[in-house]
Amino acid sequence: MPGFAAPPPHPTGVTAPPIPSRFVPRHVAVVMDGNGRWANQRGLPRNEGHKAGEAALIEVMAGAIELGIPYVSAYAFSTENWKRSLDEVTFLMNYTADVMERQLPTFQEWGVRIRWAGRRPRLWRAVINRLEEAERATRDNDVVTLTMCVNYGGRAEIADAAAAIAADAKAGLLNPRSIDEATVQRYLDEPDLPDVDLFLRSSGEQRISNFLLWQSAYAELVFQDVLWPDVDRRTLWEAVEAYARRDRRYGGAVDRVTGPGVSA
């Protein structure tokens, strides 16, 4: 990686599994779940779990770089998270901004490009400023793109795209008869973001929670029974190994007849 440093090795000395590049996902979506439960199990306030989760995100980015994954999207704050307590929402807003500032030198060193997806309304100006600053500072980095999804919801993204399409059609800028999937893609928050290949969620919960709905239409789902602060690059590698074993057909099918005298 000319011009950029490789992440430091894992403390145990373990290295990335030898997965052929054709089986490495191009885009991994990550639901960073379990911070609150991790803290409560230790008799700590929920916010302590969010603090501990920062290291897990950095570890996952290190693991992505070592495997050659070019896109990672992290669910940092959803449009539904405003329902949480004022104390937790306030903490998460401040913490998101602080993480962007605190980890920027690491992202620069490793060649991580930062993008932001989410709604502006209601999101704190200080958070927007930090995210946009990180976007500007890392725009020339090309090792891996990390999309921070803050005040983001998959349904909200699609609804906003539909509203923009309707407005352009009404203004005569778009022929309604020409609207197709490619049109919708162009109106999404990050239109150049490729489809999700691997959708990874920690904490044992088995749902997608309104994350990257459009982009995850054919994603392989991997749910891991580990709380987010306990995640490291090995967790990602295990998920990618599971992904590599999947048979991805995108709606197609091939007969594999089995029976007496017939091998599978």
PDB file of C-alpha atoms in Angstrom:
ATOM      1  CA  MET A   1       0.000   0.000   0.000  1.00  0.00           C
ATOM      2  CA  PRO A   2       2.281   2.803  -1.263  1.00  0.00           C
ATOM      3  CA  GLY A   3       2.019   5.973   0.783  1.00  0.00           C
ATOM      4  CA  PHE A   4       0.022   4.378   3.593  1.00  0.00           C
ATOM      5  CA  ALA A   5       1.010   2.297   6.583  1.00  0.00           C
ATOM      6  CA  ALA A   6      -0.342  -1.163   7.248  1.00  0.00           C
ATOM      7  CA  PRO A   7      -2.294  -1.551  10.499  1.00  0.00           C
ATOM      8  CA  PRO A   8      -0.293  -3.001  13.375  1.00  0.00           C
ATOM      9  CA  PRO A   9      -0.642  -6.781  13.754  1.00  0.00           C
ATOM     10  CA  HIS A  10      -3.147  -8.277  16.132  1.00  0.00           C
ATOM     11  CA  PRO A  11      -1.669  -8.578  19.662  1.00  0.00           C
ATOM     12  CA  THR A  12      -1.878 -12.376  19.484  1.00  0.00           C
ATOM     13  CA  GLY A  13       0.134 -12.451  16.265  1.00  0.00           C
ATOM     14  CA  VAL A  14      -2.732 -14.074  14.344  1.00  0.00           C
ATOM     15  CA  THR A  15      -2.891 -13.116  10.678  1.00  0.00           C
ATOM     16  CA  ALA A  16      -5.722 -12.859   8.165  1.00  0.00           C
ATOM     17  CA  PRO A  17      -6.943 -16.179   6.727  1.00  0.00           C
ATOM     18  CA  PRO A  18      -5.834 -16.955   3.151  1.00  0.00           C
ATOM     19  CA  ILE A  19      -9.178 -16.286   1.453  1.00  0.00           C
ATOM     20  CA  PRO A  20      -8.968 -16.021  -2.364  1.00  0.00           C
ATOM     21  CA  SER A  21      -9.731 -12.473  -3.487  1.00  0.00           C
ATOM     22  CA  ARG A  22     -12.794 -13.578  -5.479  1.00  0.00           C
ATOM     23  CA  PHE A  23     -14.402 -14.700  -2.207  1.00  0.00           C
ATOM     24  CA  VAL A  24     -13.632 -11.494  -0.302  1.00  0.00           C
ATOM     25  CA  PRO A  25     -16.701  -9.220  -0.060  1.00  0.00           C
ATOM     26  CA  ARG A  26     -16.427  -5.841  -1.709  1.00  0.00           C
ATOM     27  CA  HIS A  27     -18.766  -4.121   0.747  1.00  0.00           C
ATOM     28  CA  VAL A  28     -19.371  -5.102   4.371  1.00  0.00           C
ATOM     29  CA  ALA A  29     -22.192  -3.497   6.353  1.00  0.00           C
ATOM     30  CA  VAL A  30     -21.737  -3.611  10.119  1.00  0.00           C
ATOM     31  CA  VAL A  31     -24.393  -3.198  12.807  1.00  0.00           C
ATOM     32  CA  MET A  32     -22.391  -2.389  15.926  1.00  0.00           C
ATOM     33  CA  ASP A  33     -24.819  -3.867  18.446  1.00  0.00           C
ATOM     34  CA  GLY A  34     -24.452  -4.837  22.094  1.00  0.00           C
ATOM     35  CA  ASN A  35     -22.662  -1.864  23.676  1.00  0.00           C
ATOM     36  CA  GLY A  36     -25.327  -1.294  26.312  1.00  0.00           C
ATOM     37  CA  ARG A  37     -25.605  -4.947  27.263  1.00  0.00           C
ATOM     38  CA  TRP A  38     -21.814  -5.246  27.484  1.00  0.00           C
ATOM     39  CA  ALA A  39     -21.738  -2.354  29.946  1.00  0.00           C
ATOM     40  CA  ASN A  40     -24.724  -3.516  32.005  1.00  0.00           C
ATOM     41  CA  GLN A  41     -23.216  -7.003  32.387  1.00  0.00           C
ATOM     42  CA  ARG A  42     -20.280  -5.284  34.061  1.00  0.00           C
ATOM     43  CA  GLY A  43     -22.381  -3.040  36.275  1.00  0.00           C
ATOM     44  CA  LEU A  44     -21.558   0.009  34.165  1.00  0.00           C
ATOM     45  CA  PRO A  45     -23.736   2.690  32.540  1.00  0.00           C
ATOM     46  CA  ARG A  46     -24.676   2.063  28.894  1.00  0.00           C
ATOM     47  CA  ASN A  47     -22.433   4.886  27.707  1.00  0.00           C
ATOM     48  CA  GLU A  48     -19.363   3.017  28.941  1.00  0.00           C
ATOM     49  CA  GLY A  49     -20.198   0.334  26.417  1.00  0.00           C
ATOM     50  CA  HIS A  50     -20.258   2.886  23.611  1.00  0.00           C
ATOM     51  CA  LYS A  51     -16.815   4.069  24.709  1.00  0.00           C
ATOM     52  CA  ALA A  52     -15.477   0.515  24.646  1.00  0.00           C
ATOM     53  CA  GLY A  53     -16.922  -0.014  21.164  1.00  0.00           C
ATOM     54  CA  GLU A  54     -14.580   2.517  19.583  1.00  0.00           C
ATOM     55  CA  ALA A  55     -11.656   0.088  19.694  1.00  0.00           C
ATOM     56  CA  ALA A  56     -13.802  -2.573  18.020  1.00  0.00           C
ATOM     57  CA  LEU A  57     -14.469  -0.298  15.051  1.00  0.00           C
ATOM     58  CA  ILE A  58     -10.750   0.382  14.627  1.00  0.00           C
ATOM     59  CA  GLU A  59     -10.025  -3.348  14.863  1.00  0.00           C
ATOM     60  CA  VAL A  60     -12.612  -4.131  12.186  1.00  0.00           C
ATOM     61  CA  MET A  61     -11.084  -1.524   9.893  1.00  0.00           C
ATOM     62  CA  ALA A  62      -7.645  -3.087  10.448  1.00  0.00           C
ATOM     63  CA  GLY A  63      -9.064  -6.498   9.578  1.00  0.00           C
ATOM     64  CA  ALA A  64     -10.787  -5.137   6.480  1.00  0.00           C
ATOM     65  CA  ILE A  65      -7.539  -3.636   5.240  1.00  0.00           C
ATOM     66  CA  GLU A  66      -5.647  -6.873   5.847  1.00  0.00           C
ATOM     67  CA  LEU A  67      -8.238  -8.841   3.847  1.00  0.00           C
ATOM     68  CA  GLY A  68      -8.491  -6.257   1.068  1.00  0.00           C
ATOM     69  CA  ILE A  69     -12.131  -5.254   1.660  1.00  0.00           C
ATOM     70  CA  PRO A  70     -12.622  -1.891  -0.091  1.00  0.00           C
ATOM     71  CA  TYR A  71     -15.893  -0.707   1.524  1.00  0.00           C
ATOM     72  CA  VAL A  72     -17.174  -0.851   5.105  1.00  0.00           C
ATOM     73  CA  SER A  73     -20.370   0.848   6.315  1.00  0.00           C
ATOM     74  CA  ALA A  74     -20.943   1.252  10.055  1.00  0.00           C
ATOM     75  CA  TYR A  75     -24.338   1.885  11.666  1.00  0.00           C
ATOM     76  CA  ALA A  76     -23.394   4.535  14.225  1.00  0.00           C
ATOM     77  CA  PHE A  77     -26.754   6.215  14.970  1.00  0.00           C
ATOM     78  CA  SER A  78     -30.116   5.387  13.430  1.00  0.00           C
ATOM     79  CA  THR A  79     -33.136   7.590  12.816  1.00  0.00           C
ATOM     80  CA  GLU A  80     -34.847   5.495  15.496  1.00  0.00           C
ATOM     81  CA  ASN A  81     -32.129   6.052  18.118  1.00  0.00           C
ATOM     82  CA  TRP A  82     -33.653   9.440  18.979  1.00  0.00           C
ATOM     83  CA  LYS A  83     -36.143   7.400  21.072  1.00  0.00           C
ATOM     84  CA  ARG A  84     -33.396   6.642  23.588  1.00  0.00           C
ATOM     85  CA  SER A  85     -32.862   8.642  26.757  1.00  0.00           C
ATOM     86  CA  LEU A  86     -31.726  12.240  26.422  1.00  0.00           C
ATOM     87  CA  ASP A  87     -28.533  11.344  28.293  1.00  0.00           C
ATOM     88  CA  GLU A  88     -27.646   8.568  25.849  1.00  0.00           C
ATOM     89  CA  VAL A  89     -28.539  10.603  22.751  1.00  0.00           C
ATOM     90  CA  THR A  90     -26.444  13.517  24.013  1.00  0.00           C
ATOM     91  CA  PHE A  91     -23.530  11.194  24.730  1.00  0.00           C
ATOM     92  CA  LEU A  92     -23.730   9.548  21.292  1.00  0.00           C
ATOM     93  CA  MET A  93     -23.847  12.885  19.480  1.00  0.00           C
ATOM     94  CA  ASN A  94     -20.776  14.188  21.301  1.00  0.00           C
ATOM     95  CA  TYR A  95     -19.003  10.847  21.098  1.00  0.00           C
ATOM     96  CA  THR A  96     -19.491  10.457  17.344  1.00  0.00           C
ATOM     97  CA  ALA A  97     -17.921  13.857  16.778  1.00  0.00           C
ATOM     98  CA  ASP A  98     -15.065  13.070  19.179  1.00  0.00           C
ATOM     99  CA  VAL A  99     -14.313   9.710  17.552  1.00  0.00           C
ATOM    100  CA  MET A 100     -14.019  11.338  14.147  1.00  0.00           C
ATOM    101  CA  GLU A 101     -11.500  13.822  15.534  1.00  0.00           C
ATOM    102  CA  ARG A 102      -9.609  11.344  17.706  1.00  0.00           C
ATOM    103  CA  GLN A 103      -9.254   8.631  15.054  1.00  0.00           C
ATOM    104  CA  LEU A 104      -8.563  10.889  12.081  1.00  0.00           C
ATOM    105  CA  PRO A 105      -4.753  10.472  12.348  1.00  0.00           C
ATOM    106  CA  THR A 106      -5.170   6.678  12.286  1.00  0.00           C
ATOM    107  CA  PHE A 107      -7.511   6.844   9.308  1.00  0.00           C
ATOM    108  CA  GLN A 108      -5.034   9.056   7.476  1.00  0.00           C
ATOM    109  CA  GLU A 109      -2.129   6.760   8.262  1.00  0.00           C
ATOM    110  CA  TRP A 110      -3.982   3.662   7.041  1.00  0.00           C
ATOM    111  CA  GLY A 111      -5.479   5.267   3.929  1.00  0.00           C
ATOM    112  CA  VAL A 112      -9.097   5.155   5.132  1.00  0.00           C
ATOM    113  CA  ARG A 113     -11.502   7.421   3.294  1.00  0.00           C
ATOM    114  CA  ILE A 114     -14.410   8.641   5.439  1.00  0.00           C
ATOM    115  CA  ARG A 115     -17.893   9.226   4.042  1.00  0.00           C
ATOM    116  CA  TRP A 116     -21.099  10.131   5.834  1.00  0.00           C
ATOM    117  CA  ALA A 117     -24.615   8.910   5.053  1.00  0.00           C
ATOM    118  CA  GLY A 118     -27.684  10.171   6.905  1.00  0.00           C
ATOM    119  CA  ARG A 119     -30.199  12.952   7.280  1.00  0.00           C
ATOM    120  CA  ARG A 120     -29.071  16.477   8.118  1.00  0.00           C
ATOM    121  CA  PRO A 121     -32.263  17.681   9.838  1.00  0.00           C
ATOM    122  CA  ARG A 122     -32.112  17.171  13.611  1.00  0.00           C
ATOM    123  CA  LEU A 123     -28.468  16.060  13.556  1.00  0.00           C
ATOM    124  CA  TRP A 124     -26.272  18.336  15.626  1.00  0.00           C
ATOM    125  CA  ARG A 125     -24.264  20.885  13.647  1.00  0.00           C
ATOM    126  CA  ALA A 126     -21.083  19.974  15.576  1.00  0.00           C
ATOM    127  CA  VAL A 127     -21.433  16.350  14.443  1.00  0.00           C
ATOM    128  CA  ILE A 128     -22.069  17.370  10.831  1.00  0.00           C
ATOM    129  CA  ASN A 129     -19.017  19.626  10.926  1.00  0.00           C
ATOM    130  CA  ARG A 130     -16.753  16.833  12.207  1.00  0.00           C
ATOM    131  CA  LEU A 131     -18.065  14.344   9.649  1.00  0.00           C
ATOM    132  CA  GLU A 132     -17.622  16.790   6.797  1.00  0.00           C
ATOM    133  CA  GLU A 133     -14.165  17.695   8.036  1.00  0.00           C
ATOM    134  CA  ALA A 134     -13.210  14.020   8.057  1.00  0.00           C
ATOM    135  CA  GLU A 135     -14.614  13.632   4.538  1.00  0.00           C
ATOM    136  CA  ARG A 136     -12.534  16.534   3.259  1.00  0.00           C
ATOM    137  CA  ALA A 137      -9.364  15.464   5.042  1.00  0.00           C
ATOM    138  CA  THR A 138      -9.503  11.869   3.753  1.00  0.00           C
ATOM    139  CA  ARG A 139     -10.948  12.382   0.260  1.00  0.00           C
ATOM    140  CA  ASP A 140      -7.713  11.273  -1.447  1.00  0.00           C
ATOM    141  CA  ASN A 141      -7.313   8.073   0.612  1.00  0.00           C
ATOM    142  CA  ASP A 142      -7.988   4.938  -1.406  1.00  0.00           C
ATOM    143  CA  VAL A 143      -7.231   1.853   0.692  1.00  0.00           C
ATOM    144  CA  VAL A 144     -10.730   1.428   2.127  1.00  0.00           C
ATOM    145  CA  THR A 145     -13.842   3.619   2.359  1.00  0.00           C
ATOM    146  CA  LEU A 146     -15.592   3.777   5.724  1.00  0.00           C
ATOM    147  CA  THR A 147     -19.126   5.151   5.494  1.00  0.00           C
ATOM    148  CA  MET A 148     -20.328   6.356   8.868  1.00  0.00           C
ATOM    149  CA  CYS A 149     -24.114   6.097   8.924  1.00  0.00           C
ATOM    150  CA  VAL A 150     -25.237   8.751  11.397  1.00  0.00           C
ATOM    151  CA  ASN A 151     -28.901   9.748  11.747  1.00  0.00           C
ATOM    152  CA  TYR A 152     -29.453   7.153   9.057  1.00  0.00           C
ATOM    153  CA  GLY A 153     -32.391   4.886   8.278  1.00  0.00           C
ATOM    154  CA  GLY A 154     -32.906   2.706   5.229  1.00  0.00           C
ATOM    155  CA  ARG A 155     -36.572   3.626   4.864  1.00  0.00           C
ATOM    156  CA  ALA A 156     -35.768   7.310   5.350  1.00  0.00           C
ATOM    157  CA  GLU A 157     -33.107   7.104   2.635  1.00  0.00           C
ATOM    158  CA  ILE A 158     -35.540   5.519   0.164  1.00  0.00           C
ATOM    159  CA  ALA A 159     -38.315   7.976   1.089  1.00  0.00           C
ATOM    160  CA  ASP A 160     -35.961  10.924   0.604  1.00  0.00           C
ATOM    161  CA  ALA A 161     -34.881   9.539  -2.755  1.00  0.00           C
ATOM    162  CA  ALA A 162     -38.527   9.108  -3.817  1.00  0.00           C
ATOM    163  CA  ALA A 163     -39.316  12.690  -2.795  1.00  0.00           C
ATOM    164  CA  ALA A 164     -36.356  14.040  -4.780  1.00  0.00           C
ATOM    165  CA  ILE A 165     -37.310  11.959  -7.816  1.00  0.00           C
ATOM    166  CA  ALA A 166     -40.899  13.234  -7.606  1.00  0.00           C
ATOM    167  CA  ALA A 167     -39.699  16.833  -7.352  1.00  0.00           C
ATOM    168  CA  ASP A 168     -37.444  16.476 -10.395  1.00  0.00           C
ATOM    169  CA  ALA A 169     -40.203  14.754 -12.362  1.00  0.00           C
ATOM    170  CA  LYS A 170     -42.628  17.567 -11.500  1.00  0.00           C
ATOM    171  CA  ALA A 171     -40.031  20.124 -12.604  1.00  0.00           C
ATOM    172  CA  GLY A 172     -39.663  18.364 -15.940  1.00  0.00           C
ATOM    173  CA  LEU A 173     -36.111  17.247 -15.225  1.00  0.00           C
ATOM    174  CA  LEU A 174     -37.025  13.571 -15.214  1.00  0.00           C
ATOM    175  CA  ASN A 175     -39.395  11.505 -17.331  1.00  0.00           C
ATOM    176  CA  PRO A 176     -41.522   9.383 -14.967  1.00  0.00           C
ATOM    177  CA  ARG A 177     -41.597   6.603 -17.565  1.00  0.00           C
ATOM    178  CA  SER A 178     -37.802   6.379 -17.458  1.00  0.00           C
ATOM    179  CA  ILE A 179     -37.550   5.785 -13.701  1.00  0.00           C
ATOM    180  CA  ASP A 180     -35.931   2.444 -12.932  1.00  0.00           C
ATOM    181  CA  GLU A 181     -33.659   0.929 -10.290  1.00  0.00           C
ATOM    182  CA  ALA A 182     -30.655   2.823 -11.638  1.00  0.00           C
ATOM    183  CA  THR A 183     -32.601   6.080 -11.220  1.00  0.00           C
ATOM    184  CA  VAL A 184     -33.343   5.331  -7.560  1.00  0.00           C
ATOM    185  CA  GLN A 185     -29.673   4.455  -7.000  1.00  0.00           C
ATOM    186  CA  ARG A 186     -28.614   7.884  -8.248  1.00  0.00           C
ATOM    187  CA  TYR A 187     -30.797   9.590  -5.645  1.00  0.00           C
ATOM    188  CA  LEU A 188     -29.537   7.657  -2.615  1.00  0.00           C
ATOM    189  CA  ASP A 189     -27.299   9.260   0.029  1.00  0.00           C
ATOM    190  CA  GLU A 190     -24.160   7.672  -1.430  1.00  0.00           C
ATOM    191  CA  PRO A 191     -25.027   6.714  -5.030  1.00  0.00           C
ATOM    192  CA  ASP A 192     -21.552   5.341  -5.725  1.00  0.00           C
ATOM    193  CA  LEU A 193     -21.654   2.944  -2.774  1.00  0.00           C
ATOM    194  CA  PRO A 194     -21.745  -0.622  -4.140  1.00  0.00           C
ATOM    195  CA  ASP A 195     -24.313  -3.170  -3.030  1.00  0.00           C
ATOM    196  CA  VAL A 196     -23.652  -4.837   0.313  1.00  0.00           C
ATOM    197  CA  ASP A 197     -22.127  -8.302  -0.038  1.00  0.00           C
ATOM    198  CA  LEU A 198     -21.795  -9.186   3.643  1.00  0.00           C
ATOM    199  CA  PHE A 199     -24.172  -7.853   6.310  1.00  0.00           C
ATOM    200  CA  LEU A 200     -22.649  -8.418   9.744  1.00  0.00           C
ATOM    201  CA  ARG A 201     -24.389  -7.884  13.065  1.00  0.00           C
ATOM    202  CA  SER A 202     -22.946  -8.471  16.499  1.00  0.00           C
ATOM    203  CA  SER A 203     -24.741  -9.269  19.792  1.00  0.00           C
ATOM    204  CA  GLY A 204     -26.721 -12.304  18.627  1.00  0.00           C
ATOM    205  CA  GLU A 205     -29.745 -10.306  17.441  1.00  0.00           C
ATOM    206  CA  GLN A 206     -30.982 -11.512  14.059  1.00  0.00           C
ATOM    207  CA  ARG A 207     -32.525  -8.566  12.244  1.00  0.00           C
ATOM    208  CA  ILE A 208     -31.319  -5.831   9.898  1.00  0.00           C
ATOM    209  CA  SER A 209     -32.906  -2.927  11.816  1.00  0.00           C
ATOM    210  CA  ASN A 210     -33.578  -0.642   8.864  1.00  0.00           C
ATOM    211  CA  PHE A 211     -29.920  -0.526   7.772  1.00  0.00           C
ATOM    212  CA  LEU A 212     -28.994  -0.140   4.090  1.00  0.00           C
ATOM    213  CA  LEU A 213     -32.240  -1.743   2.916  1.00  0.00           C
ATOM    214  CA  TRP A 214     -31.783  -0.914  -0.768  1.00  0.00           C
ATOM    215  CA  GLN A 215     -28.103  -1.836  -0.859  1.00  0.00           C
ATOM    216  CA  SER A 216     -28.577  -5.126   1.029  1.00  0.00           C
ATOM    217  CA  ALA A 217     -31.094  -6.706  -1.355  1.00  0.00           C
ATOM    218  CA  TYR A 218     -28.738  -9.648  -2.033  1.00  0.00           C
ATOM    219  CA  ALA A 219     -26.447  -9.403   0.978  1.00  0.00           C
ATOM    220  CA  GLU A 220     -25.341 -12.499   2.833  1.00  0.00           C
ATOM    221  CA  LEU A 221     -26.416 -12.128   6.463  1.00  0.00           C
ATOM    222  CA  VAL A 222     -24.085 -13.201   9.268  1.00  0.00           C
ATOM    223  CA  PHE A 223     -25.206 -12.794  12.888  1.00  0.00           C
ATOM    224  CA  GLN A 224     -22.549 -13.340  15.533  1.00  0.00           C
ATOM    225  CA  ASP A 225     -23.140 -13.997  19.223  1.00  0.00           C
ATOM    226  CA  VAL A 226     -20.560 -11.513  20.486  1.00  0.00           C
ATOM    227  CA  LEU A 227     -21.207  -8.073  21.952  1.00  0.00           C
ATOM    228  CA  TRP A 228     -19.719  -5.226  19.945  1.00  0.00           C
ATOM    229  CA  PRO A 229     -16.992  -4.142  22.428  1.00  0.00           C
ATOM    230  CA  ASP A 230     -15.644  -7.727  22.334  1.00  0.00           C
ATOM    231  CA  VAL A 231     -15.368  -7.689  18.527  1.00  0.00           C
ATOM    232  CA  ASP A 232     -11.954  -7.547  16.887  1.00  0.00           C
ATOM    233  CA  ARG A 233     -10.562  -8.277  13.440  1.00  0.00           C
ATOM    234  CA  ARG A 234     -10.863 -12.021  14.022  1.00  0.00           C
ATOM    235  CA  THR A 235     -14.631 -11.589  14.317  1.00  0.00           C
ATOM    236  CA  LEU A 236     -14.709  -9.985  10.876  1.00  0.00           C
ATOM    237  CA  TRP A 237     -12.488 -12.695   9.430  1.00  0.00           C
ATOM    238  CA  GLU A 238     -14.796 -15.420  10.750  1.00  0.00           C
ATOM    239  CA  ALA A 239     -17.747 -13.684   9.113  1.00  0.00           C
ATOM    240  CA  VAL A 240     -15.896 -13.415   5.811  1.00  0.00           C
ATOM    241  CA  GLU A 241     -14.991 -17.099   5.968  1.00  0.00           C
ATOM    242  CA  ALA A 242     -18.692 -17.897   6.429  1.00  0.00           C
ATOM    243  CA  TYR A 243     -19.506 -15.574   3.522  1.00  0.00           C
ATOM    244  CA  ALA A 244     -16.926 -17.275   1.303  1.00  0.00           C
ATOM    245  CA  ARG A 245     -18.677 -20.617   1.831  1.00  0.00           C
ATOM    246  CA  ARG A 246     -22.064 -19.290   0.681  1.00  0.00           C
ATOM    247  CA  ASP A 247     -23.458 -20.060  -2.771  1.00  0.00           C
ATOM    248  CA  ARG A 248     -24.578 -16.698  -4.161  1.00  0.00           C
ATOM    249  CA  ARG A 249     -27.016 -17.149  -7.068  1.00  0.00           C
ATOM    250  CA  TYR A 250     -28.837 -13.778  -7.275  1.00  0.00           C
ATOM    251  CA  GLY A 251     -32.114 -15.473  -8.173  1.00  0.00           C
ATOM    252  CA  GLY A 252     -30.563 -17.983 -10.557  1.00  0.00           C
ATOM    253  CA  ALA A 253     -30.413 -21.738 -10.018  1.00  0.00           C
ATOM    254  CA  VAL A 254     -28.615 -24.766 -11.419  1.00  0.00           C
ATOM    255  CA  ASP A 255     -29.877 -28.334 -11.136  1.00  0.00           C
ATOM    256  CA  ARG A 256     -27.716 -30.522  -8.919  1.00  0.00           C
ATOM    257  CA  VAL A 257     -29.498 -33.835  -9.219  1.00  0.00           C
ATOM    258  CA  THR A 258     -28.646 -36.369  -6.552  1.00  0.00           C
ATOM    259  CA  GLY A 259     -29.769 -39.946  -6.134  1.00  0.00           C
ATOM    260  CA  PRO A 260     -28.632 -43.543  -6.626  1.00  0.00           C
ATOM    261  CA  GLY A 261     -25.648 -43.567  -8.934  1.00  0.00           C
ATOM    262  CA  VAL A 262     -25.606 -39.767  -9.247  1.00  0.00           C
ATOM    263  CA  SER A 263     -22.941 -37.716  -7.503  1.00  0.00           C
ATOM    264  CA  ALA A 264     -23.771 -34.225  -6.212  1.00  0.00           C
TER     265      ALA A 264
END
